[in-house]
PDB file of C-alpha atoms and ligand atoms in Angstrom:
ATOM      1  CA  MET U   1       6.737  38.284   3.415  1.00  0.00           C
ATOM      2  CA  SER U   2       2.985  38.972   3.549  1.00  0.00           C
ATOM      3  CA  HIS U   3       0.856  37.736   6.457  1.00  0.00           C
ATOM      4  CA  ARG U   4      -0.702  35.131   4.162  1.00  0.00           C
ATOM      5  CA  GLU U   5       2.716  33.921   2.954  1.00  0.00           C
ATOM      6  CA  SER U   6       4.066  33.642   6.483  1.00  0.00           C
ATOM      7  CA  LEU U   7       0.989  31.614   7.532  1.00  0.00           C
ATOM      8  CA  HIS U   8       1.538  29.343   4.556  1.00  0.00           C
ATOM      9  CA  ALA U   9       5.225  28.931   5.455  1.00  0.00           C
ATOM     10  CA  LEU U  10       4.252  28.133   9.054  1.00  0.00           C
ATOM     11  CA  LEU U  11       1.771  25.487   7.913  1.00  0.00           C
ATOM     12  CA  GLN U  12       4.389  23.924   5.645  1.00  0.00           C
ATOM     13  CA  TRP U  13       6.800  23.848   8.570  1.00  0.00           C
ATOM     14  CA  TYR U  14       4.185  22.114  10.743  1.00  0.00           C
ATOM     15  CA  VAL U  15       3.573  19.473   8.075  1.00  0.00           C
ATOM     16  CA  ALA U  16       7.322  18.871   7.644  1.00  0.00           C
ATOM     17  CA  ALA U  17       7.615  18.466  11.420  1.00  0.00           C
ATOM     18  CA  GLY U  18       4.923  15.822  11.413  1.00  0.00           C
ATOM     19  CA  VAL U  19       1.895  17.772  12.586  1.00  0.00           C
ATOM     20  CA  ASP U  20      -1.003  16.122  10.792  1.00  0.00           C
ATOM     21  CA  GLU U  21      -3.918  17.078  12.992  1.00  0.00           C
ATOM     22  CA  THR U  22      -5.217  20.186  14.735  1.00  0.00           C
ATOM     23  CA  ILE U  23      -6.625  19.543  18.174  1.00  0.00           C
ATOM     24  CA  ASP U  24      -7.414  23.046  19.379  1.00  0.00           C
ATOM     25  CA  THR U  25      -7.359  26.629  18.203  1.00  0.00           C
ATOM     26  CA  ALA U  26      -4.692  27.753  20.692  1.00  0.00           C
ATOM     27  CA  PRO U  27      -1.480  26.001  21.793  1.00  0.00           C
ATOM     28  CA  HIS U  28      -1.314  24.346  25.204  1.00  0.00           C
ATOM     29  CA  ASP U  29       1.718  24.685  27.430  1.00  0.00           C
ATOM     30  CA  ARG U  30       2.117  21.137  28.753  1.00  0.00           C
ATOM     31  CA  PHE U  31       5.085  22.159  30.910  1.00  0.00           C
ATOM     32  CA  THR U  32       3.049  24.296  33.315  1.00  0.00           C
ATOM     33  CA  LYS U  33       1.159  22.732  36.211  1.00  0.00           C
ATOM     34  CA  PRO U  34      -2.324  21.744  35.043  1.00  0.00           C
ATOM     35  CA  VAL U  35      -5.052  23.975  36.428  1.00  0.00           C
ATOM     36  CA  GLU U  36      -7.634  22.127  38.507  1.00  0.00           C
ATOM     37  CA  ALA U  37     -10.775  21.579  36.458  1.00  0.00           C
ATOM     38  CA  GLU U  38     -13.678  23.846  37.378  1.00  0.00           C
ATOM     39  CA  PRO U  39     -16.491  21.898  39.065  1.00  0.00           C
ATOM     40  CA  VAL U  40     -19.130  21.162  36.490  1.00  0.00           C
ATOM     41  CA  GLU U  41     -22.353  23.105  37.018  1.00  0.00           C
ATOM     42  CA  THR U  42     -24.997  20.417  37.462  1.00  0.00           C
ATOM     43  CA  GLU U  43     -27.954  22.341  38.778  1.00  0.00           C
ATOM     44  CA  ALA U  44     -28.646  24.494  35.771  1.00  0.00           C
ATOM     45  CA  PRO U  45     -31.716  23.378  33.903  1.00  0.00           C
ATOM     46  CA  ALA U  46     -30.949  21.646  30.666  1.00  0.00           C
ATOM     47  CA  GLY U  47     -30.986  24.049  27.741  1.00  0.00           C
ATOM     48  CA  SER U  48     -30.123  27.116  29.860  1.00  0.00           C
ATOM     49  CA  GLN U  49     -27.063  29.166  28.934  1.00  0.00           C
ATOM     50  CA  ALA U  50     -25.291  28.042  32.121  1.00  0.00           C
ATOM     51  CA  ALA U  51     -25.885  24.413  31.164  1.00  0.00           C
ATOM     52  CA  ALA U  52     -24.519  25.039  27.711  1.00  0.00           C
ATOM     53  CA  GLN U  53     -21.381  26.638  29.193  1.00  0.00           C
ATOM     54  CA  ALA U  54     -20.873  23.701  31.552  1.00  0.00           C
ATOM     55  CA  GLN U  55     -20.808  21.196  28.696  1.00  0.00           C
ATOM     56  CA  PRO U  56     -17.460  20.335  27.133  1.00  0.00           C
ATOM     57  CA  PRO U  57     -17.217  21.702  23.599  1.00  0.00           C
ATOM     58  CA  ALA U  58     -18.902  19.458  21.082  1.00  0.00           C
ATOM     59  CA  ARG U  59     -16.388  17.191  19.365  1.00  0.00           C
ATOM     60  CA  PRO U  60     -16.955  15.074  16.331  1.00  0.00           C
ATOM     61  CA  ASP U  61     -17.451  11.402  17.135  1.00  0.00           C
ATOM     62  CA  PRO U  62     -14.067   9.731  17.407  1.00  0.00           C
ATOM     63  CA  ALA U  63     -13.215   7.142  14.809  1.00  0.00           C
ATOM     64  CA  PRO U  64     -14.182   3.672  16.056  1.00  0.00           C
ATOM     65  CA  ALA U  65     -11.290   2.265  18.059  1.00  0.00           C
ATOM     66  CA  ALA U  66      -9.386  -0.255  16.011  1.00  0.00           C
ATOM     67  CA  ALA U  67      -8.787  -3.638  17.543  1.00  0.00           C
ATOM     68  CA  PRO U  68      -5.116  -4.123  18.406  1.00  0.00           C
ATOM     69  CA  GLY U  69      -3.345  -4.698  15.135  1.00  0.00           C
ATOM     70  CA  GLY U  70      -6.553  -3.754  13.300  1.00  0.00           C
ATOM     71  CA  ALA U  71      -4.921  -1.750  10.531  1.00  0.00           C
ATOM     72  CA  SER U  72      -2.227  -4.315  10.024  1.00  0.00           C
ATOM     73  CA  TRP U  73      -4.842  -7.078   9.981  1.00  0.00           C
ATOM     74  CA  SER U  74      -6.771  -5.298   7.261  1.00  0.00           C
ATOM     75  CA  ALA U  75      -3.491  -4.574   5.431  1.00  0.00           C
ATOM     76  CA  HIS U  76      -2.758  -8.294   5.646  1.00  0.00           C
ATOM     77  CA  ASP U  77      -6.179  -9.207   4.209  1.00  0.00           C
ATOM     78  CA  THR U  78      -5.961  -6.538   1.543  1.00  0.00           C
ATOM     79  CA  ALA U  79      -2.451  -7.543   0.533  1.00  0.00           C
ATOM     80  CA  GLN U  80      -3.218 -11.257   0.477  1.00  0.00           C
ATOM     81  CA  ALA U  81      -6.234 -10.652  -1.752  1.00  0.00           C
ATOM     82  CA  CYS U  82      -3.998  -9.176  -4.480  1.00  0.00           C
ATOM     83  CA  ALA U  83      -3.126 -11.654  -7.194  1.00  0.00           C
ATOM     84  CA  THR U  84      -0.809  -9.391  -9.206  1.00  0.00           C
ATOM     85  CA  LEU U  85       1.682  -6.619  -8.541  1.00  0.00           C
ATOM     86  CA  ALA U  86      -0.591  -4.142 -10.350  1.00  0.00           C
ATOM     87  CA  GLU U  87      -3.455  -5.037  -7.987  1.00  0.00           C
ATOM     88  CA  LEU U  88      -1.163  -4.655  -5.007  1.00  0.00           C
ATOM     89  CA  VAL U  89       0.037  -1.219  -6.175  1.00  0.00           C
ATOM     90  CA  GLU U  90      -3.596  -0.083  -6.471  1.00  0.00           C
ATOM     91  CA  ALA U  91      -4.457  -1.568  -3.069  1.00  0.00           C
ATOM     92  CA  VAL U  92      -1.584   0.299  -1.395  1.00  0.00           C
ATOM     93  CA  ARG U  93      -2.579   3.550  -3.100  1.00  0.00           C
ATOM     94  CA  HIS U  94      -6.119   3.187  -1.740  1.00  0.00           C
ATOM     95  CA  PHE U  95      -5.154   1.960   1.737  1.00  0.00           C
ATOM     96  CA  GLU U  96      -6.206   4.393   4.478  1.00  0.00           C
ATOM     97  CA  GLY U  97      -4.935   2.495   7.526  1.00  0.00           C
ATOM     98  CA  CYS U  98      -1.628   4.331   7.963  1.00  0.00           C
ATOM     99  CA  ALA U  99      -1.553   7.985   9.062  1.00  0.00           C
ATOM    100  CA  LEU U 100       1.710   8.574   7.174  1.00  0.00           C
ATOM    101  CA  LYS U 101      -0.293   8.687   3.983  1.00  0.00           C
ATOM    102  CA  ARG U 102      -1.906  11.948   5.091  1.00  0.00           C
ATOM    103  CA  THR U 103       1.353  13.862   5.254  1.00  0.00           C
ATOM    104  CA  ALA U 104       2.985  12.256   2.224  1.00  0.00           C
ATOM    105  CA  THR U 105       2.843  13.771  -1.247  1.00  0.00           C
ATOM    106  CA  ASN U 106       3.115  10.462  -3.078  1.00  0.00           C
ATOM    107  CA  THR U 107       2.720   6.753  -2.425  1.00  0.00           C
ATOM    108  CA  VAL U 108       6.139   5.331  -3.260  1.00  0.00           C
ATOM    109  CA  ILE U 109       6.067   1.667  -4.213  1.00  0.00           C
ATOM    110  CA  GLY U 110       8.657   0.131  -6.487  1.00  0.00           C
ATOM    111  CA  ASP U 111      11.168   0.899  -9.196  1.00  0.00           C
ATOM    112  CA  GLY U 112      13.125  -1.308 -11.560  1.00  0.00           C
ATOM    113  CA  ASP U 113      12.197  -4.618 -13.134  1.00  0.00           C
ATOM    114  CA  PRO U 114       9.668  -6.697 -11.169  1.00  0.00           C
ATOM    115  CA  LYS U 115      10.938  -9.761 -13.059  1.00  0.00           C
ATOM    116  CA  ALA U 116      14.533  -9.168 -11.957  1.00  0.00           C
ATOM    117  CA  PRO U 117      16.152 -11.887  -9.832  1.00  0.00           C
ATOM    118  CA  THR U 118      17.362  -9.376  -7.237  1.00  0.00           C
ATOM    119  CA  MET U 119      15.053  -7.377  -4.986  1.00  0.00           C
ATOM    120  CA  LEU U 120      16.227  -4.643  -2.611  1.00  0.00           C
ATOM    121  CA  ILE U 121      14.121  -3.385   0.268  1.00  0.00           C
ATOM    122  CA  GLY U 122      14.923  -0.123   2.039  1.00  0.00           C
ATOM    123  CA  GLU U 123      13.265   1.713   4.867  1.00  0.00           C
ATOM    124  CA  ALA U 124      10.988   4.516   3.727  1.00  0.00           C
ATOM    125  CA  PRO U 125      10.887   7.320   1.178  1.00  0.00           C
ATOM    126  CA  GLY U 126      12.775  10.510   2.001  1.00  0.00           C
ATOM    127  CA  ALA U 127      11.991  14.013   0.758  1.00  0.00           C
ATOM    128  CA  GLU U 128      13.099  13.472  -2.847  1.00  0.00           C
ATOM    129  CA  GLU U 129      11.408  10.060  -3.087  1.00  0.00           C
ATOM    130  CA  ASP U 130       8.198  11.593  -1.741  1.00  0.00           C
ATOM    131  CA  ARG U 131       8.412  14.342  -4.372  1.00  0.00           C
ATOM    132  CA  GLN U 132       9.125  12.023  -7.316  1.00  0.00           C
ATOM    133  CA  GLY U 133       7.091   8.995  -6.170  1.00  0.00           C
ATOM    134  CA  LEU U 134      10.076   6.656  -6.676  1.00  0.00           C
ATOM    135  CA  PRO U 135      12.283   4.844  -4.160  1.00  0.00           C
ATOM    136  CA  PHE U 136      15.940   5.742  -3.648  1.00  0.00           C
ATOM    137  CA  VAL U 137      16.223   8.778  -5.899  1.00  0.00           C
ATOM    138  CA  GLY U 138      17.744  11.175  -3.328  1.00  0.00           C
ATOM    139  CA  PRO U 139      21.364  11.332  -2.101  1.00  0.00           C
ATOM    140  CA  ALA U 140      21.207   7.833  -0.534  1.00  0.00           C
ATOM    141  CA  GLY U 141      19.721   6.528  -3.777  1.00  0.00           C
ATOM    142  CA  HIS U 142      22.591   7.984  -5.798  1.00  0.00           C
ATOM    143  CA  LEU U 143      25.042   6.103  -3.610  1.00  0.00           C
ATOM    144  CA  LEU U 144      22.928   2.941  -3.907  1.00  0.00           C
ATOM    145  CA  ASP U 145      23.130   3.262  -7.707  1.00  0.00           C
ATOM    146  CA  LYS U 146      26.943   3.410  -7.433  1.00  0.00           C
ATOM    147  CA  MET U 147      26.970   0.388  -5.116  1.00  0.00           C
ATOM    148  CA  LEU U 148      24.885  -1.554  -7.632  1.00  0.00           C
ATOM    149  CA  ALA U 149      27.112  -0.423 -10.495  1.00  0.00           C
ATOM    150  CA  ALA U 150      30.140  -1.789  -8.594  1.00  0.00           C
ATOM    151  CA  ILE U 151      28.706  -5.293  -9.050  1.00  0.00           C
ATOM    152  CA  GLU U 152      27.421  -4.598 -12.553  1.00  0.00           C
ATOM    153  CA  LEU U 153      23.810  -4.058 -11.563  1.00  0.00           C
ATOM    154  CA  ASP U 154      21.523  -1.143 -12.242  1.00  0.00           C
ATOM    155  CA  ARG U 155      17.839  -0.372 -11.891  1.00  0.00           C
ATOM    156  CA  SER U 156      16.965  -2.293 -15.022  1.00  0.00           C
ATOM    157  CA  LYS U 157      18.417  -5.451 -13.428  1.00  0.00           C
ATOM    158  CA  VAL U 158      16.900  -5.184  -9.926  1.00  0.00           C
ATOM    159  CA  TYR U 159      13.601  -4.305  -8.288  1.00  0.00           C
ATOM    160  CA  ILE U 160      13.718  -1.742  -5.446  1.00  0.00           C
ATOM    161  CA  THR U 161      11.091  -1.009  -2.832  1.00  0.00           C
ATOM    162  CA  ASN U 162      10.768   0.020   0.823  1.00  0.00           C
ATOM    163  CA  ILE U 163       9.118  -1.301   3.980  1.00  0.00           C
ATOM    164  CA  LEU U 164       6.971   1.836   4.101  1.00  0.00           C
ATOM    165  CA  PRO U 165       5.340   3.358   1.019  1.00  0.00           C
ATOM    166  CA  TRP U 166       4.967   6.792   2.662  1.00  0.00           C
ATOM    167  CA  ARG U 167       7.549   9.237   3.932  1.00  0.00           C
ATOM    168  CA  PRO U 168       7.638   9.691   7.709  1.00  0.00           C
ATOM    169  CA  PRO U 169       7.437  13.477   8.242  1.00  0.00           C
ATOM    170  CA  GLY U 170      10.790  15.155   8.684  1.00  0.00           C
ATOM    171  CA  ASN U 171      12.462  11.828   7.755  1.00  0.00           C
ATOM    172  CA  ARG U 172      12.033  10.545  11.294  1.00  0.00           C
ATOM    173  CA  SER U 173      12.454   6.820  11.881  1.00  0.00           C
ATOM    174  CA  PRO U 174       9.291   4.819  11.280  1.00  0.00           C
ATOM    175  CA  THR U 175       7.513   3.674  14.422  1.00  0.00           C
ATOM    176  CA  ALA U 176       7.051  -0.012  15.223  1.00  0.00           C
ATOM    177  CA  GLU U 177       3.316   0.440  14.619  1.00  0.00           C
ATOM    178  CA  GLU U 178       3.836   1.959  11.153  1.00  0.00           C
ATOM    179  CA  ILE U 179       6.139  -0.923  10.243  1.00  0.00           C
ATOM    180  CA  THR U 180       3.631  -3.504  11.505  1.00  0.00           C
ATOM    181  CA  ILE U 181       0.833  -1.862   9.538  1.00  0.00           C
ATOM    182  CA  CYS U 182       2.750  -1.689   6.248  1.00  0.00           C
ATOM    183  CA  GLN U 183       4.747  -4.907   6.405  1.00  0.00           C
ATOM    184  CA  PRO U 184       2.013  -7.145   4.890  1.00  0.00           C
ATOM    185  CA  PHE U 185       2.223  -5.065   1.697  1.00  0.00           C
ATOM    186  CA  VAL U 186       5.956  -5.483   1.266  1.00  0.00           C
ATOM    187  CA  GLU U 187       5.714  -9.186   2.113  1.00  0.00           C
ATOM    188  CA  ARG U 188       3.069  -9.634  -0.567  1.00  0.00           C
ATOM    189  CA  GLN U 189       5.327  -7.759  -2.994  1.00  0.00           C
ATOM    190  CA  ILE U 190       8.054 -10.310  -2.259  1.00  0.00           C
ATOM    191  CA  GLU U 191       5.593 -13.180  -2.787  1.00  0.00           C
ATOM    192  CA  LEU U 192       4.413 -11.771  -6.110  1.00  0.00           C
ATOM    193  CA  ILE U 193       7.877 -10.937  -7.409  1.00  0.00           C
ATOM    194  CA  GLN U 194       9.530 -14.120  -6.082  1.00  0.00           C
ATOM    195  CA  PRO U 195      13.092 -12.837  -6.432  1.00  0.00           C
ATOM    196  CA  LYS U 196      16.006 -15.240  -6.302  1.00  0.00           C
ATOM    197  CA  VAL U 197      17.894 -13.004  -3.868  1.00  0.00           C
ATOM    198  CA  LEU U 198      16.625 -10.483  -1.353  1.00  0.00           C
ATOM    199  CA  ILE U 199      18.831  -7.627  -0.105  1.00  0.00           C
ATOM    200  CA  LEU U 200      17.604  -5.773   2.962  1.00  0.00           C
ATOM    201  CA  VAL U 201      19.000  -2.259   2.918  1.00  0.00           C
ATOM    202  CA  GLY U 202      19.572  -0.946   6.438  1.00  0.00           C
ATOM    203  CA  GLY U 203      18.658  -2.030   9.928  1.00  0.00           C
ATOM    204  CA  ILE U 204      14.957  -1.145   9.876  1.00  0.00           C
ATOM    205  CA  SER U 205      14.264  -3.335   6.886  1.00  0.00           C
ATOM    206  CA  ALA U 206      16.565  -6.132   8.093  1.00  0.00           C
ATOM    207  CA  LYS U 207      15.056  -6.279  11.588  1.00  0.00           C
ATOM    208  CA  ALA U 208      11.479  -6.167  10.309  1.00  0.00           C
ATOM    209  CA  LEU U 209      11.751  -8.796   7.581  1.00  0.00           C
ATOM    210  CA  LEU U 210      14.138 -11.125   9.402  1.00  0.00           C
ATOM    211  CA  ASN U 211      12.113 -10.695  12.588  1.00  0.00           C
ATOM    212  CA  ARG U 212      15.318 -10.128  14.568  1.00  0.00           C
ATOM    213  CA  ARG U 213      16.211  -7.736  17.350  1.00  0.00           C
ATOM    214  CA  GLU U 214      19.926  -7.317  16.553  1.00  0.00           C
ATOM    215  CA  GLY U 215      21.144  -4.224  14.755  1.00  0.00           C
ATOM    216  CA  ILE U 216      22.465  -4.105  11.214  1.00  0.00           C
ATOM    217  CA  THR U 217      26.101  -4.412  12.342  1.00  0.00           C
ATOM    218  CA  ARG U 218      25.319  -7.922  13.540  1.00  0.00           C
ATOM    219  CA  LEU U 219      22.818  -8.848  10.845  1.00  0.00           C
ATOM    220  CA  ARG U 220      24.894  -7.876   7.779  1.00  0.00           C
ATOM    221  CA  GLY U 221      27.389 -10.185   6.163  1.00  0.00           C
ATOM    222  CA  ARG U 222      25.316 -13.350   6.619  1.00  0.00           C
ATOM    223  CA  TRP U 223      22.652 -15.183   4.646  1.00  0.00           C
ATOM    224  CA  TYR U 224      19.203 -15.994   5.927  1.00  0.00           C
ATOM    225  CA  ASP U 225      16.119 -17.686   4.477  1.00  0.00           C
ATOM    226  CA  PHE U 226      13.082 -15.480   4.012  1.00  0.00           C
ATOM    227  CA  ALA U 227       9.931 -17.588   3.897  1.00  0.00           C
ATOM    228  CA  THR U 228       6.175 -17.073   3.907  1.00  0.00           C
ATOM    229  CA  PRO U 229       3.424 -19.682   3.479  1.00  0.00           C
ATOM    230  CA  ARG U 230       2.755 -18.490  -0.063  1.00  0.00           C
ATOM    231  CA  LEU U 231       6.337 -18.584  -1.299  1.00  0.00           C
ATOM    232  CA  ASP U 232       7.263 -21.704  -3.255  1.00  0.00           C
ATOM    233  CA  ALA U 233      10.661 -21.814  -1.549  1.00  0.00           C
ATOM    234  CA  PRO U 234      12.595 -19.715   0.971  1.00  0.00           C
ATOM    235  CA  ILE U 235      14.528 -16.835  -0.581  1.00  0.00           C
ATOM    236  CA  PRO U 236      18.251 -16.394   0.213  1.00  0.00           C
ATOM    237  CA  THR U 237      18.356 -13.038   1.988  1.00  0.00           C
ATOM    238  CA  THR U 238      21.106 -10.790   3.255  1.00  0.00           C
ATOM    239  CA  ALA U 239      21.383  -7.334   4.793  1.00  0.00           C
ATOM    240  CA  ILE U 240      23.706  -4.416   4.038  1.00  0.00           C
ATOM    241  CA  PHE U 241      24.376  -1.041   5.619  1.00  0.00           C
ATOM    242  CA  HIS U 242      21.996   1.659   4.452  1.00  0.00           C
ATOM    243  CA  PRO U 243      23.638   4.049   1.947  1.00  0.00           C
ATOM    244  CA  ALA U 244      22.452   7.010   4.065  1.00  0.00           C
ATOM    245  CA  TYR U 245      24.574   5.554   6.891  1.00  0.00           C
ATOM    246  CA  LEU U 246      27.513   5.067   4.527  1.00  0.00           C
ATOM    247  CA  LEU U 247      27.273   8.741   3.523  1.00  0.00           C
ATOM    248  CA  ARG U 248      27.891   9.617   7.178  1.00  0.00           C
ATOM    249  CA  GLN U 249      30.256   6.744   8.083  1.00  0.00           C
ATOM    250  CA  SER U 250      32.466   6.147   5.095  1.00  0.00           C
ATOM    251  CA  ALA U 251      34.656   3.740   7.118  1.00  0.00           C
ATOM    252  CA  ALA U 252      31.785   1.234   6.871  1.00  0.00           C
ATOM    253  CA  LYS U 253      32.124   1.183   3.075  1.00  0.00           C
ATOM    254  CA  LYS U 254      34.911  -1.408   3.439  1.00  0.00           C
ATOM    255  CA  GLU U 255      32.524  -3.989   4.937  1.00  0.00           C
ATOM    256  CA  THR U 256      29.856  -3.052   2.414  1.00  0.00           C
ATOM    257  CA  TRP U 257      32.261  -3.687  -0.436  1.00  0.00           C
ATOM    258  CA  ARG U 258      32.822  -7.198   0.934  1.00  0.00           C
ATOM    259  CA  ASP U 259      29.038  -7.661   1.257  1.00  0.00           C
ATOM    260  CA  LEU U 260      28.500  -6.542  -2.330  1.00  0.00           C
ATOM    261  CA  LEU U 261      31.085  -9.017  -3.659  1.00  0.00           C
ATOM    262  CA  ASP U 262      29.380 -11.750  -1.661  1.00  0.00           C
ATOM    263  CA  ILE U 263      26.002 -10.773  -3.143  1.00  0.00           C
ATOM    264  CA  GLU U 264      27.484 -10.754  -6.649  1.00  0.00           C
ATOM    265  CA  GLU U 265      28.783 -14.277  -6.148  1.00  0.00           C
ATOM    266  CA  LYS U 266      25.472 -15.492  -4.716  1.00  0.00           C
ATOM    267  CA  ILE U 267      23.539 -14.094  -7.691  1.00  0.00           C
ATOM    268  CA  ARG U 268      26.023 -15.657 -10.128  1.00  0.00           C
ATOM    269  CA  ASN U 269      25.633 -19.059  -8.440  1.00  0.00           C
ATOM    270  CA  LEU U 270      21.841 -18.891  -8.424  1.00  0.00           C
ATOM    271  CA  LEU U 271      21.300 -17.849 -12.047  1.00  0.00           C
TER     272      LEU U 271
HETATM  273  N1  URA H   1      16.003   5.627   2.147  1.00  0.00           N
HETATM  274  C1  URA H   1      15.278   4.501   2.028  1.00  0.00           C
HETATM  275  O1  URA H   1      15.366   3.588   2.854  1.00  0.00           O
HETATM  276  N2  URA H   1      14.454   4.400   0.991  1.00  0.00           N
HETATM  277  C2  URA H   1      14.334   5.342   0.071  1.00  0.00           C
HETATM  278  O2  URA H   1      13.554   5.162  -0.854  1.00  0.00           O
HETATM  279  C3  URA H   1      15.103   6.507   0.218  1.00  0.00           C
HETATM  280  C4  URA H   1      15.935   6.634   1.251  1.00  0.00           C
END
C-alpha cells in the first residue's frame, strides 16, 4: 500500500470510528500526568516575538453557544413549519443542527407508502442504510421484511422510518442529545402521515416516542396511545424487539411472533 493509500485508509478508519473533527496536529496522551502550564510571559512588549510566543495559538472563533435544547428547539420549529411530507424531507436534508450529518453519507428518511395505515419507526440507519439512503435495507432490514411477510405485509403496505435520519458512526447507540435533536422531525412525520397503527421497532425508538424509561422487554406486547397536539386522534402504538436483536437472540423470536399476530389483528380491526 502506498503512503497516500495508507493515509486514506487511516482517515476512513477515523471517520468510521466517529472522529469528525481535528483539534490538533499531534495526538495528546490524556493518560499521562498533565504538565504544569508554563507561566505566561507578561512583560514582553506587545508585538515582540516573545509576546507572540506567549500567546495561545490563534483559534477560529467558536460557534456561538447554543441555548440548552437549541438545536432541538430549531428542529421543532423547522419540523412544525412543514405542511407536507415532501417539505419535511427537504427540511431534514437541509438541517445542520445534528453533528451526525457530517459523518453520514446519506440522509435516510422513509421508505414504503406514506399513505399506508401502518408506520414502523426504528432507531437509526446502519452502514448499508447509510450507503443506499433507505431505512432497513441491511441484515436487520432483511429480517424485518420477513417479519412483515409473516403477517402479509411488505414495504408497499407500510411506511418505515427511523428516529434518527443519520447513521451514528460505527453504528454506536445514538446519544440522548441526538435523539432529542431529531425527535421533532419523526414526530412531524407521524403527524403528516397519520397512520392508523404505529409500531416502534426496538428499545431506543420505543423509549423515545413513548417517553418511558423501561426497556423494550417491558414495553413490548402492550398497546399505548401516541398523541401530539396536531394529531386528530391518538394513534394505537406498540413496540417490538429490534430485528438486529433477534438476529443475536433468536429465542426472543417466539415473543415477537406473538406480537406480530397481535399487530395483525389490531390492523384488521382498525381497517
Ligand atoms: N436499524 C434501524 O433501527 N434502522 C435501520 O434503518 C437499520 C437498522
